[in-house]
Tab-separated table of C-alpha atoms and ligand atoms in Angstrom:
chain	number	residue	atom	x	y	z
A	1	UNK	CA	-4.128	-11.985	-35.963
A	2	UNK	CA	-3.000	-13.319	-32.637
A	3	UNK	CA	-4.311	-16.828	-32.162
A	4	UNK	CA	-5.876	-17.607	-28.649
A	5	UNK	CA	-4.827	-21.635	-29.211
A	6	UNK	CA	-6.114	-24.738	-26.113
A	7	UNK	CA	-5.763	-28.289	-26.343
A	8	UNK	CA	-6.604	-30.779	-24.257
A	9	UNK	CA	-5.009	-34.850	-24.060
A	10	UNK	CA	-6.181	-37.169	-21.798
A	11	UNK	CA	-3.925	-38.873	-19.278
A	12	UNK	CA	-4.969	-42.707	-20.070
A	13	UNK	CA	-1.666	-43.673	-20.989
A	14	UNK	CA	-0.527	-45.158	-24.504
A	15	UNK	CA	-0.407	-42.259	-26.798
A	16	UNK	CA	0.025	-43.233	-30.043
A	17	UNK	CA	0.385	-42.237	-33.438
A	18	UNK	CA	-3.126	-41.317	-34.236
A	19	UNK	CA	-2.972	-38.782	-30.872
A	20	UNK	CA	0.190	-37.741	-32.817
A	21	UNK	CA	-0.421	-37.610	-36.402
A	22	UNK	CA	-4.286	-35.505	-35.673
A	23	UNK	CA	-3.133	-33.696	-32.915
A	24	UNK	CA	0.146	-33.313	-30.649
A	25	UNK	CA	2.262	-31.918	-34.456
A	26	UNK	CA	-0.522	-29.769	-34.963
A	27	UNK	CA	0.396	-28.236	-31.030
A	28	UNK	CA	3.846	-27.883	-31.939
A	29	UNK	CA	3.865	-26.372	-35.427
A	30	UNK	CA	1.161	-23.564	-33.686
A	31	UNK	CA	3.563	-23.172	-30.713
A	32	UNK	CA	6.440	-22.430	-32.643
A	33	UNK	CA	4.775	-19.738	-34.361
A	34	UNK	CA	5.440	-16.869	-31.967
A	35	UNK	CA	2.392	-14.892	-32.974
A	36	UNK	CA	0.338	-18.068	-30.673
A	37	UNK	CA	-0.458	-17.855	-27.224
A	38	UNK	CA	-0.946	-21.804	-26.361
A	39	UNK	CA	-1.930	-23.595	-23.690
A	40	UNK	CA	-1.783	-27.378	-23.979
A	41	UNK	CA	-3.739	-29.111	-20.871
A	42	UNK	CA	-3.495	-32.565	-19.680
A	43	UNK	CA	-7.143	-33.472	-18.985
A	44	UNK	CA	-7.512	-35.603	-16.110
A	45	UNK	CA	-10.915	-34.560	-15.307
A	46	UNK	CA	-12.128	-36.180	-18.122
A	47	UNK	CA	-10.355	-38.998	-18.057
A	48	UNK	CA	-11.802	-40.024	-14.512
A	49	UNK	CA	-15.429	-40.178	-16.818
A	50	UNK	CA	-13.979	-44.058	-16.684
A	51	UNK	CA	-12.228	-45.708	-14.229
A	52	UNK	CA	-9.038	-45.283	-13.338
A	53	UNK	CA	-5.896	-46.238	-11.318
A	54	UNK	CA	-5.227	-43.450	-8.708
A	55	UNK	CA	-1.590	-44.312	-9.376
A	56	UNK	CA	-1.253	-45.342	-13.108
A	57	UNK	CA	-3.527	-41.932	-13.520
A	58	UNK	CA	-0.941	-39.723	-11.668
A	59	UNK	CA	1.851	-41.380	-13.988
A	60	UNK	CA	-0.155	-41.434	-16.931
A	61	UNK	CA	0.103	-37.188	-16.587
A	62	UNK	CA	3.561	-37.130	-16.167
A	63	UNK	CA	4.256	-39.324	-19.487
A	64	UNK	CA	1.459	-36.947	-21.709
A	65	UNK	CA	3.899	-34.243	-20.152
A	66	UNK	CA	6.237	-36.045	-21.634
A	67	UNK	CA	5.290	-36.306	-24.521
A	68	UNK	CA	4.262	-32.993	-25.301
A	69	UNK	CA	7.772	-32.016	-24.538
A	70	UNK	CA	9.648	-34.605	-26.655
A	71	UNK	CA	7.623	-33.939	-29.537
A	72	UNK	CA	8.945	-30.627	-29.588
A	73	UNK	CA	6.447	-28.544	-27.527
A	74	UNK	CA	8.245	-25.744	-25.742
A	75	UNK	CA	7.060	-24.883	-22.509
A	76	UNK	CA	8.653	-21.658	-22.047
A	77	UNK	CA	6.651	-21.067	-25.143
A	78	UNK	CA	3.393	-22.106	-23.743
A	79	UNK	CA	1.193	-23.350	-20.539
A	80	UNK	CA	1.251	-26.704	-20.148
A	81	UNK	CA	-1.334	-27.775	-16.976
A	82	UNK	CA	-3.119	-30.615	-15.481
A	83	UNK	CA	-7.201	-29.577	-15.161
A	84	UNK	CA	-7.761	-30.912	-11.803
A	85	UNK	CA	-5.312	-28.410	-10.290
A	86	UNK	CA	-7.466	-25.124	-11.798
A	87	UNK	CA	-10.921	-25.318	-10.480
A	88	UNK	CA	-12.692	-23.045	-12.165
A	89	UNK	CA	-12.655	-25.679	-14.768
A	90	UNK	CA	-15.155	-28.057	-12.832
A	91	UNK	CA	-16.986	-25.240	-11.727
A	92	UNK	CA	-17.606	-23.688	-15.247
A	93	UNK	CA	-18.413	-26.997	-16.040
A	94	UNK	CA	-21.078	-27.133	-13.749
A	95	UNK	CA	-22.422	-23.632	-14.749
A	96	UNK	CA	-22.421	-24.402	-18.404
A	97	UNK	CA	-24.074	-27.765	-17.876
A	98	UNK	CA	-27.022	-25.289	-16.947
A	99	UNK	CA	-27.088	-24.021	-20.431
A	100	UNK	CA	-26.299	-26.735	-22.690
A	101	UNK	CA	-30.004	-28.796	-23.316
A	102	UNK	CA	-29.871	-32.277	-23.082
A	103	UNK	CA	-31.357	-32.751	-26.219
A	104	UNK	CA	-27.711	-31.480	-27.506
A	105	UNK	CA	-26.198	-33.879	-25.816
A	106	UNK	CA	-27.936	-37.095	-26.277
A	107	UNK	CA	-26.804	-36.803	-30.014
A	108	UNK	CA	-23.043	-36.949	-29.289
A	109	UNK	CA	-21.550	-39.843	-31.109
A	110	UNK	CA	-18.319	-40.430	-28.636
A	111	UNK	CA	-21.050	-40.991	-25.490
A	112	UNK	CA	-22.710	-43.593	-27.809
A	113	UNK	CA	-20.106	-45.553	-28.954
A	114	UNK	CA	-18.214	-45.463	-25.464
A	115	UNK	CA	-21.300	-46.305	-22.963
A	116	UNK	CA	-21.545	-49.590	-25.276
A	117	UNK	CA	-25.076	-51.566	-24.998
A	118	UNK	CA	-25.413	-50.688	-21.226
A	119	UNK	CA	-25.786	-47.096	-21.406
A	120	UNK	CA	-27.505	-46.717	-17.754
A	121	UNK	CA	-24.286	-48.235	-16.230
A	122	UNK	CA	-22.596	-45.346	-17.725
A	123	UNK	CA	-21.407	-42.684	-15.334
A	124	UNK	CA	-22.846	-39.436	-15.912
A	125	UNK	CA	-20.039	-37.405	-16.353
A	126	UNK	CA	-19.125	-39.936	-19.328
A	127	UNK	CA	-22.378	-38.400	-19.813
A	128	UNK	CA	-21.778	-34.556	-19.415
A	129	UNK	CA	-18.033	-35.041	-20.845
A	130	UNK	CA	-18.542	-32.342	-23.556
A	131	UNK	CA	-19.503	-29.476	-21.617
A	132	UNK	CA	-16.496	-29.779	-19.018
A	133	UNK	CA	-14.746	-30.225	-22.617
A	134	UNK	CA	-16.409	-26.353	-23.402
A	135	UNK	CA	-15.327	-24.982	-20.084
A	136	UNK	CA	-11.555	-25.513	-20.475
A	137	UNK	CA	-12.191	-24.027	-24.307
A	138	UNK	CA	-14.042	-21.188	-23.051
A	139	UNK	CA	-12.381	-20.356	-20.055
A	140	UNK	CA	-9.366	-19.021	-21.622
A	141	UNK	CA	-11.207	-16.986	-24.596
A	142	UNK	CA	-9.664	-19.868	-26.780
A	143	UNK	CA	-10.021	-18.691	-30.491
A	144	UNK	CA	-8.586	-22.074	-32.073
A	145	UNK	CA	-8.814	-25.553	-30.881
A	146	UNK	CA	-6.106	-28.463	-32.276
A	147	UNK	CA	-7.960	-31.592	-32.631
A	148	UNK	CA	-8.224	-34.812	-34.173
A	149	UNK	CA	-11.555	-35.237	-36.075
A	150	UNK	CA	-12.814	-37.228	-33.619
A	151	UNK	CA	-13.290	-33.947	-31.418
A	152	UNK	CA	-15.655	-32.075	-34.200
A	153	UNK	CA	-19.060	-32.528	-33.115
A	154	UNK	CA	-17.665	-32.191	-29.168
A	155	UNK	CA	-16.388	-28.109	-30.627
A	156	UNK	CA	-19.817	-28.034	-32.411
A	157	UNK	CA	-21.546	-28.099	-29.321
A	158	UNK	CA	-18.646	-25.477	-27.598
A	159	UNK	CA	-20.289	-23.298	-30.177
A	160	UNK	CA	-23.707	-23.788	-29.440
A	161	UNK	CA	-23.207	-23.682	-25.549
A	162	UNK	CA	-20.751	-20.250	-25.959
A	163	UNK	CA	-23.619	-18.649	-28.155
A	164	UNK	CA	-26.598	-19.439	-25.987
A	165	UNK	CA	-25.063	-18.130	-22.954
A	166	UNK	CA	-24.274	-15.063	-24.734
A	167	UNK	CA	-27.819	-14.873	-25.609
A	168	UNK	CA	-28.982	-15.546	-22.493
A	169	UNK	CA	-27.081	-13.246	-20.179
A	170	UNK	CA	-27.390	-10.756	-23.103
A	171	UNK	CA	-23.788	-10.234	-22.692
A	172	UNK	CA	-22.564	-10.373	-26.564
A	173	UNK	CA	-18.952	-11.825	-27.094
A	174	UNK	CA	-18.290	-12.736	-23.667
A	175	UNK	CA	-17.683	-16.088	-24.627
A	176	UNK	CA	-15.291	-16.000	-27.382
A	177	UNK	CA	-16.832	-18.977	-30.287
A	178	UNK	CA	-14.266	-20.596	-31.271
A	179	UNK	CA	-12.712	-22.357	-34.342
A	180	UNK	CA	-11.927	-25.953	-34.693
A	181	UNK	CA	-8.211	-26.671	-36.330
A	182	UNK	CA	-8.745	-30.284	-37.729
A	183	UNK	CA	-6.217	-31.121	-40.458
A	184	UNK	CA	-8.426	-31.805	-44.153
A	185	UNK	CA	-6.180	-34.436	-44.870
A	186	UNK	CA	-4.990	-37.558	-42.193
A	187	UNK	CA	-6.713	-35.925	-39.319
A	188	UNK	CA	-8.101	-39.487	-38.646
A	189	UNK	CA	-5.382	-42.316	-38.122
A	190	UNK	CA	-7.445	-45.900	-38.069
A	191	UNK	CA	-6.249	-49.270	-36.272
A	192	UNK	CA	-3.466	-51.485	-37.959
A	193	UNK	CA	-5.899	-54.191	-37.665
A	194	UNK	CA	-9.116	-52.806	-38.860
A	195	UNK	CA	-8.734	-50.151	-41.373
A	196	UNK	CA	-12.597	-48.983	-40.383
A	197	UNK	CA	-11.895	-48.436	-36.897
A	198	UNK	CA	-10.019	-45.427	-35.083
A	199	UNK	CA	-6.539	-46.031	-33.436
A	200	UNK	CA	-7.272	-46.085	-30.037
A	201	UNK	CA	-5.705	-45.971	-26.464
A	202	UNK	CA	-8.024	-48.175	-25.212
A	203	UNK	CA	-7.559	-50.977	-28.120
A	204	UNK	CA	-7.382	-54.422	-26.461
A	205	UNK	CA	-4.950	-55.470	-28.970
A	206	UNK	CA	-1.013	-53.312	-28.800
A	207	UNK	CA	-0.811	-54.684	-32.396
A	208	UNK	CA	-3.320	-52.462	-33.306
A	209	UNK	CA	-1.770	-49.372	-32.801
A	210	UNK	CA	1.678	-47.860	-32.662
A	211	UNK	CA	2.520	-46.344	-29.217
A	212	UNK	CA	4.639	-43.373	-29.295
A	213	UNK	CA	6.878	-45.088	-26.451
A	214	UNK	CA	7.876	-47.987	-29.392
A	215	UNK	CA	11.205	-48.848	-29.707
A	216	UNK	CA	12.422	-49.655	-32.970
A	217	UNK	CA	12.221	-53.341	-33.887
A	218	UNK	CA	8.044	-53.159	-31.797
A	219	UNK	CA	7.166	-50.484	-34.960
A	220	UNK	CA	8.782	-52.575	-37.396
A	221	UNK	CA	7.082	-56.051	-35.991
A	222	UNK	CA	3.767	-53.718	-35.864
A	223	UNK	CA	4.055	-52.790	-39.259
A	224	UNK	CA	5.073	-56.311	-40.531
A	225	UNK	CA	1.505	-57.826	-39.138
A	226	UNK	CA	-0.596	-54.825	-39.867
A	227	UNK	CA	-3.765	-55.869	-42.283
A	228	UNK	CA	-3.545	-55.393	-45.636
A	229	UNK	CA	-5.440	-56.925	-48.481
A	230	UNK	CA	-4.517	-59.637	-51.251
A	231	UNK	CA	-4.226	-57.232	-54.137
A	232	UNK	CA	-0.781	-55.153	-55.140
A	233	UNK	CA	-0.580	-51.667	-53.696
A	234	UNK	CA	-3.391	-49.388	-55.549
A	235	UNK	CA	-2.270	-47.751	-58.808
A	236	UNK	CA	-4.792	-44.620	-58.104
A	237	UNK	CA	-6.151	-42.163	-55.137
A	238	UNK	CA	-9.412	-43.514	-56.250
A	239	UNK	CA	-8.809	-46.893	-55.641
A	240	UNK	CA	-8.411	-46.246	-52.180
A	241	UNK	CA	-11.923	-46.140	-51.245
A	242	UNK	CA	-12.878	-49.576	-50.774
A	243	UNK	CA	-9.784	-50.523	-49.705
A	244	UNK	CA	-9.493	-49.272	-45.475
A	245	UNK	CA	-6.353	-50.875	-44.684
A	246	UNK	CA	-4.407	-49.845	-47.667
A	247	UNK	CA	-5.774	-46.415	-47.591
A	248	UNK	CA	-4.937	-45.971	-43.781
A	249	UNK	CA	-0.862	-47.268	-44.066
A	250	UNK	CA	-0.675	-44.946	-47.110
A	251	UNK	CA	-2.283	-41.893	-45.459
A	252	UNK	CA	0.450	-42.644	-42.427
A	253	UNK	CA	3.208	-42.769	-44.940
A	254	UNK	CA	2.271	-39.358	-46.236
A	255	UNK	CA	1.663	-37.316	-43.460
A	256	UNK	CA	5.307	-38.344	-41.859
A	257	UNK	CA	6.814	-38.167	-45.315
A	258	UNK	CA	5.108	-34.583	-45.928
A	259	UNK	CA	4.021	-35.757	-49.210
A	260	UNK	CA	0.384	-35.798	-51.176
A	261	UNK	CA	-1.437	-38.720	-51.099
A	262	UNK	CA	-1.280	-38.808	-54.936
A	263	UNK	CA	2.674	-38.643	-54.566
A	264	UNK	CA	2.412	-42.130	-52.048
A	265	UNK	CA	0.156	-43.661	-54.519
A	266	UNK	CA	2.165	-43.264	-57.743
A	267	UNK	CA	5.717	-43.698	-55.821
A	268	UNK	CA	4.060	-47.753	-54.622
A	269	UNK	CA	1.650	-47.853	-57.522
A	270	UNK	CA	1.112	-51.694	-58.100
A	271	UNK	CA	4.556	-52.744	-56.448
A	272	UNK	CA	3.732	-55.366	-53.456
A	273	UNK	CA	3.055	-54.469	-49.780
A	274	UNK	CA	6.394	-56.162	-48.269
A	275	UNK	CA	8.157	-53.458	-50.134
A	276	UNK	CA	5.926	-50.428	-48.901
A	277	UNK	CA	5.610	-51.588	-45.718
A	278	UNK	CA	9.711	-51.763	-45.299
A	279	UNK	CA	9.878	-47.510	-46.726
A	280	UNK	CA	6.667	-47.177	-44.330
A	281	UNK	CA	8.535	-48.964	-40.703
A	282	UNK	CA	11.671	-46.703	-42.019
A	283	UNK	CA	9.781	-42.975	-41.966
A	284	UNK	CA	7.825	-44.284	-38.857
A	285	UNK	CA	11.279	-45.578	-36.936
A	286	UNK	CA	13.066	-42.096	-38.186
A	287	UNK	CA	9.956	-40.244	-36.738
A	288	UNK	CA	8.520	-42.004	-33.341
A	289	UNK	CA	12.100	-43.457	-32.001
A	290	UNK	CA	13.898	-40.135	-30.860
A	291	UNK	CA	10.173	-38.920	-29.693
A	292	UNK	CA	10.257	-42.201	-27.561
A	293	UNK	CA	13.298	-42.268	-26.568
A	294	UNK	CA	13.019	-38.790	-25.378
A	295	UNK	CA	10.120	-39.345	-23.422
A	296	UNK	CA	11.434	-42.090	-21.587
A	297	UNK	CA	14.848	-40.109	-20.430
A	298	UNK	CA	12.284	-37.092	-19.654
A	299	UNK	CA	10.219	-39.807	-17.265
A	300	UNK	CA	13.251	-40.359	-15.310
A	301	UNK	CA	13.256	-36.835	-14.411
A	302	UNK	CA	9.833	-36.670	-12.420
A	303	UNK	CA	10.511	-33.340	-10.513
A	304	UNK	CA	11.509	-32.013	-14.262
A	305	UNK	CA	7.611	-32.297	-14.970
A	306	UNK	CA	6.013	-31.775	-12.116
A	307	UNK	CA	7.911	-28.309	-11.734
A	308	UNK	CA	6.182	-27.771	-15.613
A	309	UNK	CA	3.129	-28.622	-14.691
A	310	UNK	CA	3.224	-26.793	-10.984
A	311	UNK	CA	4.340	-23.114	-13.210
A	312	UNK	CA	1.419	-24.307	-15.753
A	313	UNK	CA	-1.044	-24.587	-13.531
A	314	UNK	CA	-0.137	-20.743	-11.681
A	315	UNK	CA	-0.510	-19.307	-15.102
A	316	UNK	CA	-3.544	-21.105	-16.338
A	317	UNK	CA	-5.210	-20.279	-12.691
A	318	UNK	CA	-4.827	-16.593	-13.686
A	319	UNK	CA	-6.580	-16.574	-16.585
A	320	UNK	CA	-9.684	-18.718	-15.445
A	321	UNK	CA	-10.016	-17.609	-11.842
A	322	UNK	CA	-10.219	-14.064	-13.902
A	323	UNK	CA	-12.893	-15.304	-16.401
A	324	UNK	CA	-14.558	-16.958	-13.248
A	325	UNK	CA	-15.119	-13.873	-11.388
A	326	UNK	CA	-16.538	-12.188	-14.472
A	327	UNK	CA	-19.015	-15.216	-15.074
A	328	UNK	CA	-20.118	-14.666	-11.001
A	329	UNK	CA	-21.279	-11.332	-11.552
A	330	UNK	CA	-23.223	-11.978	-14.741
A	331	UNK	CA	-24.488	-15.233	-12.885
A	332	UNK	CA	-25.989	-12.660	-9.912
A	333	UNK	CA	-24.113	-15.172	-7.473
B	401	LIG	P1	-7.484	-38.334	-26.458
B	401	LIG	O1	-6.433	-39.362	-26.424
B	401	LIG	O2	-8.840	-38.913	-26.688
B	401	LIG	O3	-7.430	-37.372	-25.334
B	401	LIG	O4	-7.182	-37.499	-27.780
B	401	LIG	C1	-6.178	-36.506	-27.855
B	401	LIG	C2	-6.150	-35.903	-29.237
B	401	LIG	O5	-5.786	-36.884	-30.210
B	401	LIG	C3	-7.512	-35.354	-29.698
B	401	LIG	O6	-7.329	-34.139	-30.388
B	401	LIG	C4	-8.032	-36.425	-30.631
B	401	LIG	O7	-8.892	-35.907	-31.614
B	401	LIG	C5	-6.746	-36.947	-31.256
B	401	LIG	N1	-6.885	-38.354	-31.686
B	401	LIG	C6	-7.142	-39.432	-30.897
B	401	LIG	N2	-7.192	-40.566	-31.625
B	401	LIG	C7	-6.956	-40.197	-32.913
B	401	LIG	C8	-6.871	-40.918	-34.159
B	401	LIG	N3	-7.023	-42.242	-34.204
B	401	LIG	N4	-6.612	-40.210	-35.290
B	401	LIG	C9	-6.434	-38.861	-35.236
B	401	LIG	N5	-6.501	-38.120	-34.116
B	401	LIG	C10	-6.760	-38.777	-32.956
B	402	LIG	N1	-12.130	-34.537	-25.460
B	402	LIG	C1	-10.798	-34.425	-25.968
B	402	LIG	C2	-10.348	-35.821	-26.431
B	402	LIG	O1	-10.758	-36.822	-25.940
B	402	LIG	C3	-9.835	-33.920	-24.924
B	402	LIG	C4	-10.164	-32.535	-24.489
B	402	LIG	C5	-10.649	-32.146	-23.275
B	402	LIG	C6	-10.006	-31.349	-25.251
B	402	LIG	N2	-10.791	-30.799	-23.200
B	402	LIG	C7	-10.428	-30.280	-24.388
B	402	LIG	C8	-9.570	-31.095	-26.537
B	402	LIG	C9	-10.420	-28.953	-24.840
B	402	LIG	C10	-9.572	-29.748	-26.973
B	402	LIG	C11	-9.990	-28.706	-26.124
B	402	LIG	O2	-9.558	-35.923	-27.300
């Protein structure tokens, strides 16, 4: 079956190995498969939901087109687009925001944790985040969506809000439900310093992270003062459990090395963490430093992307100013 496949990254700047790792190799093993039609989208609507640098944003969207690029995403292959540019995305967003219940929102965990204590001093599209998320899904009759598993209860409600306007309208299968693509295994990459929390862009610490603009010796150095624990390396999977930090650099080793997590375990089983941690800095250096390097020769070449994103954005207008003229009519507007 032909996969319908939409992805969104948000232009706030220091992508990193958790972005890459649960999401971006997903996008390119799907786009190389010819039988995918993909569209990857650079979501600067939603990054706006906090504030942001007029000028660091407009950069920011030229490095995630970067990045898709030198991680091996073809764009002759696929759309690649910035959100503001296609408006029927804000205006779906506004329509669908008049089906999904607020009730279904208030229980989304990514509001919670980033309004912090002061929730009224968040903005309300921090807010309403997840239903411009379900426009750019649904606009495109996406079938599968790439994410980290971060994203799962944000596609959960996709569902919900694609079903009940279905119901609603009475217009069955106009809004194509679609699937969530999370990888079972690694599809969560945690901070080097805290083994319970998620990697994060917006991490105060860089140590915490590795950025997928590193050079070479800033991985290694990252590596060499990430948090481990006073015991040898763990002799079994289940061992892992109760031990965050250990179970995070492991699961990292893996998924670049394309082996099981049982095959990590028993290749470091008991040895100490200096030695893992050199093997782990080599498969991350081999992996991240041409993707960096890349990205920073491709940032030199500004027209280069903005031409990419210019012929994205004239496709992807197509398709949703089409889906928008269908949703008018059932709308009676
Ligand atoms: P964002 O940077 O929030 O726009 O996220 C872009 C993509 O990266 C989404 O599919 C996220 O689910 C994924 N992602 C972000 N952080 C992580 C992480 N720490 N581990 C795995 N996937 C992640
Ligand atoms: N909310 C996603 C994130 O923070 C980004 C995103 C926006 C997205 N629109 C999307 C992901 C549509 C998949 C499909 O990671």
């Amino acid at each position: 079956m032909e996969k319908k496949i939409f992805s969104g990254v948000q232009p706030t700047g220091n992508l990193h190995l958790g972005n890459y790792l649960g999401a971006i190799k997903n996008f390119v093993e799907l786009n190389n498969d010819i039988k995918n039609d993909c569209i990857f989208c650079v979501v600067d609507l939603h990054a706006i939901t906090v504030k942001q640098d007029p000028n660091i944003l407009k950069n920011n969207t030229r490095e995630t087109v970067a990045t898709f690029i030198a991680s091996g995403i073809d764009p002759k292959k696929s759309i690649i687009f910035n959100q503001s540019k296609v408006k029927a995305h804000s205006e779906a967003a506004w329509i669908l925001s008049c089906t999904a219940r607020t009730g279904w929102l208030s229980r989304m965990t990514q509001f919670k944790e980033k309004a912090g204590k002061d929730k009224e001093k968040a903005s309300v599209g921090l807010y309403s985040y997840p239903v411009l998320m379900a426009a750019d899904i649904l606009l495109y009759d996406t079938t599968h969506v790439p994410v980290g598993d971060d994203q799962k209860q944000h596609l959960e409600l996709c569902r919900d809000i694609a079903q009940k306007f279905n119901n609603d309208f009475k217009v069955e299968d106009f809004f194509k439900v679609p699937e969530p693509l999370i990888q079972k295994e690694f599809s969560r990459i945690m901070s080097l310093k805290d083994g319970t929390k998620k990697m994060s862009k917006s991490e105060l610490s860089d140590l915490s992270r590795i950025n997928l603009t590193d050079n070479a010796d800033q991985i290694i150095n990252k590596i060499k003062k990430a948090k481990t624990d006073p015991l040898p390396m763990p002799t079994s999977k289940d061992e892992l459990e109760n031990r965050p930090e250990a179970k995070n650099l492991i699961e990292i080793y893996s998924s670049l090395s394309g082996l099981t997590l049982e095959k990590s375990v028993i290749e470091f089983s008991g040895k100490n963490f200096s030695k893992f941690k050199e093997s782990l800095s080599q498969v991350l250096v081999d992996k991240i430093q041409p993707i960096s390097k890349e990205i920073k020769k491709l940032l030199s070449e500004k027209s280069f992307l903005d031409k990419i994103l210019k012929e994205g954005c004239e496709k992807a207008d197509k398709i949703a100013s089409n889906k928008m003229k269908k949703i008018h009519e059932i709308m009676g507007f």
